[in-house]
Amino acid sequence: MMTLMRHDHETDESFYKILEIRHLTGNAFSIRLPKARFAFKAGQHISLGIVGGNQSREYSIYSGENEENLEVLIKEVQNGYFTPQLRRLKIGRMLEVHGPFGKFGMEPGKAEKGKFVFIASGTGIAPFRSIIRTYPNIDYRLIHGVKTLEEAYDSHEYEKSRYVLCTSREKTGDYHGRLTGYLKTCTFAPDTQFDLCGNSEMIFDALEILKGKGFSRDQIHCEVYF
Amino acid sequence: MILNEKKRVAFKTLGCRLNQYETDALVTDFSQAGYELVDYNESPDVVIVNTCTVTNQSDHKSRSVISQTARKAKNAVVVVTGCMANNFKEKLESQENITFVVENSRKSSILTLVDAHFSGEIAHPDQLPQDVFRYEPVKKSLHTRSAVKIQDGCDNFCTFCIIPMVRGNAVSRPVADVLESIRKTVENGFKEIVITGVNIGRYSDGATRFEDLLAQILEVPGDFRVRISSLEPDGFGPDFVKLFAHPKLMPHLHLCLQSGSDKTLLRMRRMYDVEQFRKTVTQFRAIYADFNFTTDIIVGFPGETEEEFGQTLEAIKEFNFSHIHTFKYSVRKGTRAERLENHLPEKVKTERSLQIRDLSVENKIDYFNSFIGKTQDVLVEKVAHGVASGYGEHYIPVRFKLAGAQKNAIHKVRLLERKGDDENSYLFGEAVL
Ligand SMILES: Cc1cc2nc3c(=O)[nH]c(=O)nc-3n(C[C@H](O)[C@H](O)[C@H](O)COP(=O)(O)OP(=O)(O)OC[C@H]3O[C@@H](n4cnc5c(N)ncnc54)[C@H](O)[C@@H]3O)c2cc1C
Ligand code: SF4
């Protein structure tokens, strides 16, 4: 989150026109932008600002490294400052984009070798979609914690055997309850790499569970949204 | 530009080592160009205020220094630069007592701007080139040790921190430039070099990471020693600890823990946990038992419970930091933490920060006392009334009496006793001749 006073980008090259908006649920949507000059590593995030506004927020990139467009997945936060404004935007409006930022995600050369468990709450699934679309042969398991089935954003894209949906408010998922409840029941190979993304409370609880199962913190990477 | 009549320049610097380094480099620039360095009370023609914006307090201080300098140096050209110039550019530009507002990325070209102004050209700071590494190696300095900047910017986006917004993305200075700057700084007579930047552990130039660069710096010939300015705990690899066996590299790190609670660290978006921090400290102390760790702690971060604060106190005791820079959490506009829930009352923050201060003083006294009877190589920074003062290898302040002691000389000193009031303790010793 930042005020838009960066000195290191020419304004014209950081303005991106909205090409498409996909409404995924009542309050979650994705925005597609041209990829233009953008080179990023799957897992990284960008900052988005509304041209003419004075605030911006960070969003993980939802699309793969080699795709034609840059896509982000956004959930409107009730009483939030930025997301209600973002949600009102129409195709053709300009967004100010900076980045890519961050060390979270896949190191080149690692994806083909390792075993990965991706753990996401809500829109925290975004960087994992980017990784999976970039590395289609990656050996992964994706554990996604949401409240209701409708928040299983684009879940049809993942191989059924690799995707576990945990729904805490209804019995519609593969597991009924919080993802941390599911995590407690799991066993993983000792050399598994874990990537966690979402809110800090889920990440804290998941870290404790994984450490309790004997995994070292060095095997676990986190991206905290809030 | 050669000046017909010697112009007088004064500097005021707030904030971190990086800012101090950048001021020192500007001092070198201006004095090489023929300007006389004066205090801002001595009617300068130009005053350069290098500001800080890291906390609300720094904003407040920066503002009051700007108005004080502008008032005292009435007819001077007032240049305001530094992080506050980025964070509040438009506001500062609208102030009548400021002539120029120069962003961090253009700071290294302030001499060009001021020269142009005195030559009667219409100059605007936005026309200056943007280069965060253009600084000359420091020759004339306000300090005994000189910093060398290896990196600028940060994109970690810790939730409390405004720095990524005012210093921009992480960028690293090319290895060859860094080594050249070290060589020149040593040639200029500096005996101690501080490696500095915003997040230096993130240094990366091709395949060269921070510890690789440090290894090369240590191999630069010459009689000098090296310190590292503050470091984030997650930026370096396993070989880092071994480098401290090199006689040039001083056994002290300011390793920023910020909190001893894993939950708080996550809310801060810090990418390490207490266990990883413990591993680093243990690795160092297993090899160098008296290694000096100092740190930064933020108290009263939004949502910090009694239990989480208690974990911070425990961590401070365990890691035995000899000094703690304690920050009472204050909201920085535009950061993520501004919008976090459960901000704590000022009273709680004050109480907690006093507890940390007390522990810090206890640790400092114990650590300093453990050096009594030992010897340290002290770089003399000041000599007054026959007493020399400076810092030993572990960054402990030392004073000793020696007839003819000279600034910028290194002396072996046997440490005899701890003096001074608790927080401002120092060790008093005798020169070993
Ligand atoms: C590196 C990074 C990547 C991120 N990627 C994404 C992403 O891909 N998609 C996305 O929707 N958000 C993402 N976020 C969060 C995003 O930056 C904003 O915080 C979020 O969109 C809310 O903005 P706002 O101004 O509407 O809310 P604000 O007015 O800033 O209110 C913030 C409050 O809303 C809550 N909140 C913040 N984010 C969420 C969320 N996603 N779901 C539920 N509650 C939330 C928090 O409690 C916070 O205190 C990311 C954050 C970071 C740091
Ligand atoms: S690492 Fe965190 S605290 Fe340090 S400069 Fe970067 S964002 Fe700020």
XYZ file of C-alpha atoms and ligand atoms in Angstrom:
720
model
C 0.000 0.000 0.000
C 1.549 3.323 -0.878
C 0.949 6.850 -1.918
C 1.703 7.313 -5.569
C 4.853 9.352 -5.461
C 7.416 6.952 -6.754
C 10.324 8.459 -8.541
C 11.582 5.557 -10.532
C 8.968 5.046 -13.223
C 7.874 7.216 -16.062
C 4.165 7.746 -15.503
C 3.150 6.953 -19.078
C 4.771 3.529 -19.101
C 3.143 2.519 -15.830
C -0.445 3.191 -16.997
C -2.316 0.056 -18.085
C -5.750 -0.097 -19.661
C -8.248 -2.612 -18.220
C -8.971 -5.172 -20.963
C -11.380 -7.485 -19.191
C -13.110 -7.974 -15.856
C -14.281 -11.451 -14.830
C -16.806 -11.599 -12.012
C -16.056 -14.774 -10.098
C -18.376 -14.385 -7.111
C -20.625 -11.686 -5.679
C -17.570 -9.828 -4.436
C -14.527 -11.349 -6.123
C -13.375 -10.474 -9.608
C -10.304 -10.610 -11.780
C -8.861 -7.800 -13.845
C -6.934 -8.421 -17.053
C -4.364 -5.910 -18.217
C -1.977 -5.910 -21.152
C 1.334 -7.491 -20.247
C 3.357 -4.826 -22.090
C 6.871 -4.545 -20.686
C 6.097 -6.811 -17.782
C 8.556 -9.576 -16.935
C 7.922 -11.240 -13.599
C 8.519 -14.440 -11.711
C 5.443 -16.499 -10.845
C 4.545 -15.717 -7.240
C 5.518 -12.050 -7.356
C 3.104 -9.186 -6.805
C 2.450 -5.781 -8.306
C 1.038 -2.594 -6.888
C -2.105 -1.185 -8.441
C -3.317 2.372 -8.257
C -6.315 4.026 -9.860
C -5.189 6.840 -12.109
C -6.233 10.064 -10.442
C -6.399 8.413 -7.010
C -3.793 8.763 -4.313
C -3.497 5.241 -2.937
C -2.408 1.886 -4.212
C -2.454 -1.714 -2.988
C -0.429 -4.836 -3.656
C -1.850 -7.782 -5.619
C -0.263 -11.112 -6.455
C -0.128 -11.826 -10.157
C -2.815 -14.394 -11.012
C -1.667 -15.197 -14.560
C 1.298 -17.287 -15.698
C 4.671 -15.870 -16.679
C 4.198 -16.579 -20.371
C 0.613 -15.508 -20.829
C -0.483 -12.734 -23.076
C -2.127 -10.721 -20.307
C -1.425 -9.746 -16.765
C -4.246 -10.789 -14.453
C -5.009 -10.148 -10.797
C -7.643 -11.679 -8.512
C -9.329 -9.274 -6.130
C -11.837 -9.612 -3.352
C -13.819 -6.555 -2.417
C -13.318 -5.922 1.285
C -16.389 -4.526 3.013
C -15.553 -1.080 4.341
C -12.222 -1.303 2.567
C -10.798 1.829 0.988
C -9.435 0.628 -2.316
C -11.318 -2.493 -3.386
C -14.789 -0.882 -3.539
C -13.304 1.710 -5.929
C -11.561 -0.974 -7.975
C -14.792 -2.898 -8.262
C -16.595 0.061 -9.788
C -14.051 0.400 -12.603
C -15.117 -0.435 -16.145
C -13.210 -1.904 -19.077
C -11.048 0.752 -20.679
C -10.178 2.587 -17.457
C -6.494 3.028 -16.649
C -4.647 1.532 -13.715
C -1.211 2.524 -12.555
C 0.932 -0.576 -12.194
C 4.294 -0.849 -10.435
C 6.518 -3.794 -9.837
C 6.937 -6.682 -9.994
C 7.980 -7.014 -6.379
C 8.819 -9.705 -3.907
C 10.816 -12.847 -3.372
C 7.833 -15.154 -2.898
C 7.362 -17.813 -5.561
C 9.254 -20.199 -7.691
C 13.000 -19.999 -8.227
C 13.905 -20.911 -11.805
C 14.939 -24.527 -12.043
C 13.260 -25.488 -8.758
C 9.764 -26.187 -10.053
C 10.719 -29.279 -12.032
C 12.627 -30.872 -9.170
C 10.738 -30.391 -5.921
C 7.532 -31.532 -4.285
C 5.345 -28.612 -3.338
C 2.447 -28.047 -1.016
C 0.678 -24.755 -1.612
C -1.516 -23.529 1.219
C -3.838 -20.604 0.533
C -6.660 -18.795 2.269
C -9.164 -16.897 0.095
C -7.518 -14.834 -2.646
C -4.188 -16.150 -1.382
C -4.591 -18.735 -4.137
C -3.491 -16.131 -6.688
C 0.301 -16.690 -6.716
C -0.211 -20.476 -6.872
C -2.350 -20.231 -9.984
C 0.432 -18.192 -11.550
C 3.018 -20.824 -10.580
C 0.892 -23.747 -11.781
C 0.122 -22.061 -15.109
C 3.802 -21.242 -15.573
C 5.002 -24.745 -14.675
C 2.262 -27.152 -15.846
C 4.312 -30.228 -14.874
C 5.008 -29.131 -11.340
C 4.432 -31.723 -8.590
C 2.061 -29.885 -6.270
C -0.783 -30.211 -3.844
C -2.969 -27.161 -3.360
C -4.897 -26.757 -0.116
C -7.379 -23.911 -0.377
C -9.268 -22.589 2.637
C -12.432 -20.544 2.042
C -15.768 -19.920 3.708
C -18.071 -21.167 0.941
C -17.841 -23.145 -2.286
C -18.285 -20.106 -4.529
C -14.866 -18.823 -3.347
C -13.127 -21.787 -5.002
C -11.872 -19.375 -7.664
C -11.260 -21.098 -11.034
C -10.906 -24.423 -9.208
C -11.846 -26.382 -12.357
C -8.407 -25.455 -13.723
C -6.564 -27.599 -11.183
C -6.199 -31.384 -11.422
C -8.857 -32.766 -9.086
C -6.372 -35.076 -7.352
C -4.106 -32.147 -6.513
C -6.660 -29.645 -5.229
C -8.286 -29.811 -1.796
C -11.013 -27.317 -0.975
C -11.676 -26.682 2.713
C -14.946 -24.831 3.352
C -15.470 -23.528 6.862
C -19.088 -22.294 6.580
C -20.702 -25.118 4.620
C -20.173 -28.785 3.873
C -19.615 -28.279 0.155
C -15.822 -28.629 0.070
C -13.601 -31.705 0.134
C -13.113 -30.997 3.805
C -15.594 -29.274 6.085
C -13.735 -26.899 8.392
C -10.737 -24.602 8.360
C -7.767 -25.556 6.245
C -5.666 -25.803 9.397
C -7.976 -28.600 10.595
C -7.309 -30.442 7.342
C -3.579 -29.768 7.538
C -3.404 -31.520 10.901
C -4.644 -34.737 9.273
C -2.074 -34.682 6.456
C 1.248 -36.420 6.040
C 3.902 -35.057 3.718
C 7.234 -36.348 2.433
C 10.167 -34.992 4.491
C 11.636 -33.028 1.567
C 8.384 -31.176 0.742
C 8.611 -27.428 0.142
C 5.689 -25.447 1.562
C 4.412 -22.134 0.277
C 1.774 -20.332 2.325
C -0.241 -17.337 1.241
C -3.081 -15.366 2.780
C -3.906 -13.779 6.107
C -1.328 -13.771 8.899
C -3.460 -15.734 11.367
C -3.903 -18.664 9.011
C -0.191 -18.524 8.185
C 0.779 -18.509 11.865
C -1.438 -21.511 12.661
C -0.299 -23.428 9.584
C 3.355 -22.733 10.419
C 2.861 -24.102 13.924
C 1.236 -27.262 12.533
C 4.003 -27.808 9.984
C 6.755 -27.159 12.520
C 4.922 -29.554 14.860
C 5.144 -32.183 12.108
C 8.916 -31.722 12.124
C 9.383 -29.476 9.085
C 12.049 -26.798 9.266
C 11.141 -23.146 8.815
C 13.645 -23.080 5.959
C 11.315 -25.372 3.973
C 8.399 -22.985 4.430
C 7.883 -19.729 2.538
C 5.182 -17.225 3.358
C 3.387 -14.347 1.671
C 1.289 -12.346 4.138
C -1.628 -10.319 2.754
C -2.959 -8.805 5.976
C 32.321 25.705 -11.541
C 35.122 27.846 -10.047
C 33.611 30.407 -7.730
C 35.005 33.941 -7.807
C 34.078 34.580 -4.253
C 34.139 31.635 -1.882
C 30.545 30.620 -1.174
C 29.657 29.148 2.176
C 27.671 25.969 2.584
C 26.104 24.432 5.692
C 24.610 20.957 6.114
C 22.034 19.518 8.488
C 21.430 15.773 8.457
C 18.695 13.753 10.103
C 18.147 10.030 10.267
C 20.128 7.007 9.239
C 23.719 6.172 8.310
C 22.800 6.206 4.648
C 21.695 9.814 4.911
C 24.879 10.660 6.790
C 26.941 9.037 4.072
C 25.104 10.941 1.361
C 25.692 14.206 3.227
C 29.389 13.342 3.598
C 29.601 12.725 -0.141
C 27.938 16.098 -0.785
C 30.390 17.779 1.621
C 33.214 16.310 -0.486
C 31.530 17.552 -3.689
C 31.028 21.084 -2.412
C 34.465 21.451 -0.872
C 36.157 20.167 -4.054
C 34.166 22.795 -5.941
C 35.570 25.536 -3.705
C 32.764 26.058 -1.213
C 33.627 26.726 2.413
C 31.977 24.466 4.958
C 30.364 26.448 7.785
C 27.784 26.036 10.516
C 24.279 27.194 9.692
C 24.663 29.982 12.308
C 27.584 31.444 10.329
C 25.620 33.090 7.509
C 25.953 30.407 4.855
C 24.998 31.081 1.242
C 23.490 27.612 0.921
C 21.959 25.317 3.528
C 21.257 21.714 2.669
C 18.854 19.873 4.947
C 18.950 16.107 4.433
C 15.696 14.963 6.020
C 14.252 11.736 7.393
C 10.660 10.506 7.441
C 10.937 7.076 9.014
C 8.720 7.926 12.010
C 6.327 10.746 12.847
C 8.991 12.025 15.189
C 11.501 12.219 12.328
C 8.971 14.209 10.297
C 8.503 16.553 13.180
C 12.258 16.968 13.691
C 12.856 17.456 9.970
C 10.173 20.141 9.826
C 11.528 22.023 12.785
C 15.118 21.845 11.477
C 13.951 23.235 8.128
C 12.186 26.203 9.705
C 14.999 26.815 12.191
C 17.678 26.802 9.481
C 15.626 28.937 7.141
C 15.092 31.450 9.952
C 18.768 31.577 11.006
C 20.272 31.533 7.521
C 17.930 34.224 6.247
C 19.337 34.976 2.818
C 20.601 31.524 2.074
C 19.463 29.156 -0.649
C 17.648 26.417 1.280
C 17.759 22.963 -0.305
C 15.612 20.261 1.271
C 16.372 16.694 0.297
C 16.117 13.181 1.798
C 13.182 10.901 2.453
C 10.818 13.622 3.617
C 11.385 15.395 0.310
C 9.987 12.299 -1.402
C 7.144 11.719 1.009
C 5.904 15.321 1.165
C 7.304 16.762 -2.061
C 4.381 18.949 -3.076
C 3.806 20.281 0.407
C 7.461 21.252 0.820
C 7.594 22.792 -2.662
C 4.798 25.126 -1.664
C 6.759 26.444 1.340
C 8.247 29.877 0.764
C 11.255 29.350 3.029
C 12.524 26.480 0.837
C 14.307 27.242 -2.454
C 14.619 23.715 -3.843
C 13.148 20.337 -2.947
C 15.323 17.525 -4.284
C 14.200 13.883 -4.219
C 16.544 11.118 -3.045
C 17.183 9.868 -6.559
C 18.537 13.295 -7.578
C 20.327 14.107 -4.340
C 23.775 13.305 -5.719
C 23.466 16.216 -8.199
C 22.677 18.992 -5.717
C 25.996 20.722 -6.425
C 25.028 21.080 -10.116
C 21.713 22.619 -9.077
C 23.254 25.080 -6.620
C 26.057 26.045 -9.028
C 23.478 26.692 -11.747
C 21.457 28.828 -9.357
C 24.474 30.992 -8.463
C 25.357 31.357 -12.157
C 21.946 32.887 -12.721
C 20.531 29.941 -14.649
C 16.935 28.934 -14.126
C 17.349 25.517 -12.616
C 14.736 23.012 -11.568
C 15.521 19.912 -9.478
C 13.403 17.693 -11.742
C 15.912 18.301 -14.547
C 18.730 16.724 -12.547
C 19.807 13.208 -13.513
C 18.449 10.362 -11.404
C 21.251 8.217 -10.037
C 21.331 6.870 -6.515
C 24.992 5.798 -6.768
C 26.578 8.855 -8.374
C 28.203 9.984 -5.122
C 31.940 10.715 -5.058
C 33.994 8.680 -2.567
C 34.089 10.690 0.642
C 37.206 12.831 1.041
C 36.228 15.593 3.356
C 33.801 14.360 5.959
C 31.939 15.394 9.042
C 32.960 12.038 10.567
C 36.018 9.851 11.169
C 34.610 6.753 9.534
C 33.228 6.850 6.054
C 30.348 4.904 4.648
C 30.300 3.335 1.211
C 26.899 2.817 -0.315
C 26.390 -0.522 -2.011
C 22.619 -0.647 -2.398
C 19.512 1.513 -2.290
C 15.781 0.920 -1.959
C 13.750 -1.986 -0.665
C 10.742 -3.944 -1.860
C 10.057 -6.010 1.249
C 7.045 -3.857 2.153
C 7.115 -4.529 5.880
C 3.710 -3.287 6.963
C 5.006 -0.505 9.228
C 7.632 0.882 6.889
C 7.502 3.904 4.621
C 10.997 3.359 3.192
C 10.007 1.401 0.043
C 7.793 4.359 -0.892
C 10.484 6.999 -0.423
C 13.600 5.126 -1.507
C 12.037 3.078 -4.316
C 12.797 -0.475 -5.423
C 15.892 -2.374 -4.363
C 18.854 -1.607 -6.620
C 22.472 -2.679 -6.224
C 25.613 -0.825 -7.146
C 27.869 -2.757 -9.541
C 30.695 -4.676 -7.818
C 33.464 -2.837 -9.687
C 32.041 0.549 -8.608
C 31.815 -0.522 -4.986
C 35.402 -1.795 -4.940
C 36.654 1.372 -6.642
C 34.833 3.494 -4.098
C 36.360 1.469 -1.240
C 39.844 1.872 -2.724
C 39.428 5.633 -3.106
C 37.962 6.057 0.367
C 40.942 4.190 1.828
C 43.296 6.349 -0.274
C 41.517 9.390 1.145
C 42.751 8.295 4.566
C 39.709 6.665 6.176
C 40.574 3.812 8.527
C 37.068 2.548 8.980
C 34.456 1.957 6.308
C 30.800 1.277 6.976
C 29.025 -0.727 4.305
C 25.664 0.898 3.922
C 22.391 0.870 2.003
C 18.684 0.494 2.712
C 18.549 -3.312 2.762
C 22.118 -4.415 2.114
C 21.455 -8.118 2.685
C 19.484 -8.010 -0.569
C 22.586 -6.951 -2.514
C 22.717 -8.690 -5.848
C 24.823 -7.905 -8.893
C 24.674 -10.827 -11.346
C 25.779 -13.849 -9.349
C 27.374 -11.712 -6.623
C 25.370 -11.699 -3.382
C 26.001 -9.680 -0.264
C 28.527 -12.012 1.337
C 30.431 -12.448 -1.949
C 30.760 -8.684 -2.236
C 31.841 -8.406 1.381
C 34.541 -11.050 0.808
C 35.882 -8.964 -2.099
C 35.781 -5.749 -0.069
C 37.852 -7.386 2.660
C 40.512 -8.261 0.082
C 41.019 -4.623 -0.999
C 44.579 -3.799 0.088
C 45.140 -1.175 2.769
C 45.049 -0.497 6.446
C 41.342 -0.205 7.195
C 38.563 -1.984 9.002
C 35.015 -2.683 7.905
C 31.687 -2.401 9.663
C 28.253 -3.311 8.428
C 25.394 -0.909 8.970
C 22.062 -2.402 10.000
C 21.059 -5.689 8.441
C 17.762 -7.528 8.009
C 18.001 -11.013 9.528
C 16.997 -12.910 6.382
C 19.293 -11.627 3.689
C 22.465 -13.653 3.965
C 23.707 -17.170 3.403
C 25.705 -19.697 5.457
C 29.158 -18.325 4.528
C 28.455 -14.951 6.055
C 29.457 -15.980 9.576
C 32.858 -17.270 8.403
C 33.778 -13.881 6.951
C 34.003 -12.432 10.446
C 37.207 -14.402 11.000
C 38.827 -11.812 8.702
C 40.758 -9.285 10.807
C 39.329 -6.368 8.841
C 35.686 -7.215 9.585
C 34.527 -5.935 12.973
C 32.570 -8.264 15.312
C 29.359 -6.319 15.533
C 26.021 -6.534 13.757
C 22.923 -4.429 14.112
C 20.460 -7.172 13.248
C 16.884 -5.878 13.236
C 14.632 -8.265 15.180
C 11.665 -5.819 15.549
C 9.677 -8.287 17.692
C 10.245 -11.513 19.613
C 6.776 -12.793 18.728
C 6.265 -14.847 15.571
C 2.674 -13.637 15.341
C 3.693 -9.999 15.461
C 6.473 -10.643 12.952
C 3.907 -12.031 10.511
C 1.645 -9.015 10.950
C 4.702 -6.902 10.242
C 5.316 -9.012 7.107
C 8.809 -9.850 8.335
C 10.008 -12.941 6.524
C 11.837 -14.776 9.336
C 10.816 -16.179 12.685
C 12.440 -16.067 16.100
C 13.860 -19.567 15.642
C 15.727 -18.508 12.493
C 17.044 -15.431 14.288
C 18.163 -17.700 17.149
C 20.012 -19.920 14.678
C 21.972 -16.944 13.351
C 22.890 -15.638 16.802
C 23.898 -19.122 17.963
C 26.054 -19.693 14.879
C 27.919 -16.439 15.458
C 28.382 -16.851 19.198
C 29.562 -20.468 18.765
C 32.543 -19.091 16.848
C 32.916 -15.598 18.301
C 31.690 -15.825 21.900
C 31.783 -12.071 22.597
C 30.203 -11.014 19.270
C 28.150 -7.849 19.715
C 24.544 -7.898 18.556
C 22.438 -4.749 18.700
C 18.932 -4.439 17.342
C 15.773 -2.443 16.588
C 12.529 -3.259 18.381
C 9.105 -1.816 17.609
C 6.863 -1.831 20.686
C 3.103 -1.566 20.638
C 2.623 -2.727 17.060
C -1.123 -3.018 16.258
C -2.559 -6.103 17.934
C 0.499 -6.735 20.145
C -0.855 -8.648 23.160
C 0.762 -8.858 26.604
C 1.860 -12.363 25.684
C 3.464 -11.252 22.434
C 5.229 -8.400 24.189
C 6.424 -10.866 26.856
C 7.979 -12.944 24.069
C 9.903 -9.877 22.929
C 11.271 -9.350 26.455
C 12.325 -13.008 26.566
C 14.048 -12.712 23.191
C 15.963 -9.631 24.342
C 17.212 -11.486 27.403
C 18.121 -14.550 25.373
C 19.957 -12.760 22.580
C 21.705 -10.377 24.937
C 21.583 -7.349 22.677
C 24.015 -4.799 24.051
C 21.906 -1.973 22.698
C 18.312 -1.712 21.553
C 16.945 1.028 19.406
C 13.363 1.060 20.669
C 10.637 2.592 18.532
C 7.204 3.127 19.961
C 4.980 2.163 17.040
C 3.589 5.232 15.322
C 1.338 5.232 12.279
C 3.001 6.152 8.997
C 0.418 7.311 6.536
C 0.313 5.158 3.441
C 1.681 2.003 5.084
C -0.352 -1.213 5.473
C -0.099 -1.118 9.268
C -2.080 2.129 9.232
C -5.129 0.038 8.319
C -4.489 -2.873 10.678
C -6.929 -3.346 13.528
C -6.288 -2.993 17.273
C -3.960 -0.014 17.484
C -2.716 0.284 21.072
C -3.113 3.276 23.391
C -0.081 5.532 23.779
C 0.112 4.729 27.492
C 0.601 1.005 26.841
C 3.261 1.710 24.221
C 5.119 4.002 26.617
C 5.027 1.467 29.455
C 6.291 -1.295 27.194
C 9.022 0.837 25.722
C 10.261 1.727 29.227
C 10.495 -1.962 30.084
C 12.576 -2.562 26.985
C 14.768 0.398 27.792
C 15.469 -0.991 31.280
C 16.397 -4.382 29.873
C 18.565 -2.773 27.237
C 20.508 -0.851 29.883
C 20.982 -4.028 31.963
C 22.270 -5.880 28.916
C 24.578 -3.029 27.977
C 26.141 -2.870 31.433
C 26.691 -6.644 31.535
C 28.158 -6.669 28.059
C 30.500 -3.734 28.673
C 31.604 -5.156 32.032
C 32.567 -8.412 30.329
C 35.278 -6.474 28.459
C 37.009 -5.107 31.547
C 40.586 -6.425 31.624
C 40.605 -7.081 27.866
C 42.239 -4.959 25.165
C 40.556 -3.374 22.151
C 41.855 -1.574 19.068
C 40.213 1.809 19.320
C 39.803 4.183 16.393
C 40.103 7.683 17.860
C 37.272 9.976 16.817
C 37.846 12.882 19.150
C 40.560 14.213 21.427
C 39.586 16.744 24.099
C 41.515 17.822 27.201
C 44.021 15.020 26.725
C 41.308 12.328 26.605
C 40.862 10.371 23.421
C 37.541 8.767 22.612
C 36.416 6.354 19.935
C 35.082 2.870 19.365
C 36.699 -0.526 19.837
C 36.293 -3.434 17.440
C 32.988 -4.491 19.047
C 31.589 -0.968 18.732
C 31.943 -0.247 22.441
C 32.681 3.414 23.190
C 36.095 3.748 24.824
C 37.991 6.669 26.342
C 41.637 6.787 27.377
C 44.357 9.282 28.216
C 47.329 9.512 25.895
C 49.608 12.454 25.363
C 49.683 13.332 21.673
C 46.750 11.079 20.747
C 45.563 11.866 17.224
C 42.165 11.692 15.619
C 41.837 8.870 13.061
C 44.615 6.772 14.630
C 44.064 3.259 15.975
C 45.421 2.538 19.469
C 45.501 -0.617 21.529
C 43.724 0.111 24.811
C 43.441 -2.037 27.940
C 39.963 -1.572 29.378
C 39.935 -0.807 33.089
C 36.489 0.301 34.205
C 32.998 1.244 33.095
C 32.090 4.894 33.512
C 29.266 7.253 32.635
C 25.602 6.934 33.534
C 23.942 3.656 32.656
C 22.581 4.380 29.215
C 25.589 6.422 28.158
C 28.139 4.034 29.589
C 31.607 3.802 28.145
C 34.758 1.930 29.058
C 37.755 3.798 30.339
C 41.179 2.369 29.693
C 44.879 2.905 29.232
C 46.840 2.868 26.033
C 49.080 -0.167 25.610
C 52.285 1.277 24.248
C 1.972 -8.908 -1.236
C 0.474 -8.775 -1.188
C -0.289 -9.359 -2.169
C -1.678 -9.251 -2.120
N -2.411 -9.863 -3.085
C -3.768 -9.803 -3.051
C -4.542 -10.492 -4.041
O -4.010 -11.158 -4.933
N -5.896 -10.356 -3.964
C -6.521 -9.614 -2.971
O -7.755 -9.540 -2.978
N -5.796 -8.984 -2.027
C -4.447 -9.043 -2.047
N -3.708 -8.372 -1.101
C -4.416 -7.471 -0.170
C -4.599 -6.111 -0.854
O -3.357 -5.464 -1.011
C -5.496 -5.149 -0.060
O -5.083 -5.122 1.271
C -6.949 -5.556 -0.129
O -7.373 -5.550 -1.464
C -7.820 -4.631 0.719
O -7.704 -3.310 0.296
P -8.769 -2.220 0.748
O -8.192 -0.879 0.533
O -10.083 -2.486 0.130
O -8.904 -2.488 2.290
P -8.370 -1.536 3.439
O -9.164 -0.288 3.501
O -6.913 -1.393 3.271
O -8.742 -2.422 4.692
C -7.858 -3.392 5.015
C -8.482 -4.373 5.951
O -9.178 -5.345 5.154
C -8.740 -6.652 5.474
N -8.235 -7.304 4.226
C -7.185 -6.936 3.464
N -7.056 -7.768 2.396
C -8.062 -8.655 2.483
C -8.459 -9.748 1.671
N -7.793 -10.077 0.538
N -9.523 -10.453 2.084
C -10.193 -10.119 3.216
N -9.865 -9.096 4.018
C -8.815 -8.362 3.656
C -7.720 -6.516 6.543
O -8.296 -6.886 7.779
C -7.338 -5.065 6.620
O -7.167 -4.594 7.926
C -2.319 -8.501 -1.098
C -1.533 -7.901 -0.114
C -0.160 -8.040 -0.148
C 0.670 -7.412 0.924
S 13.202 -4.510 5.092
Fe 11.247 -3.773 5.875
S 11.863 -2.305 7.492
Fe 13.685 -2.597 6.216
S 13.562 -0.940 4.675
Fe 12.592 -2.761 3.768
S 10.412 -2.512 4.199
Fe 11.522 -1.117 5.589
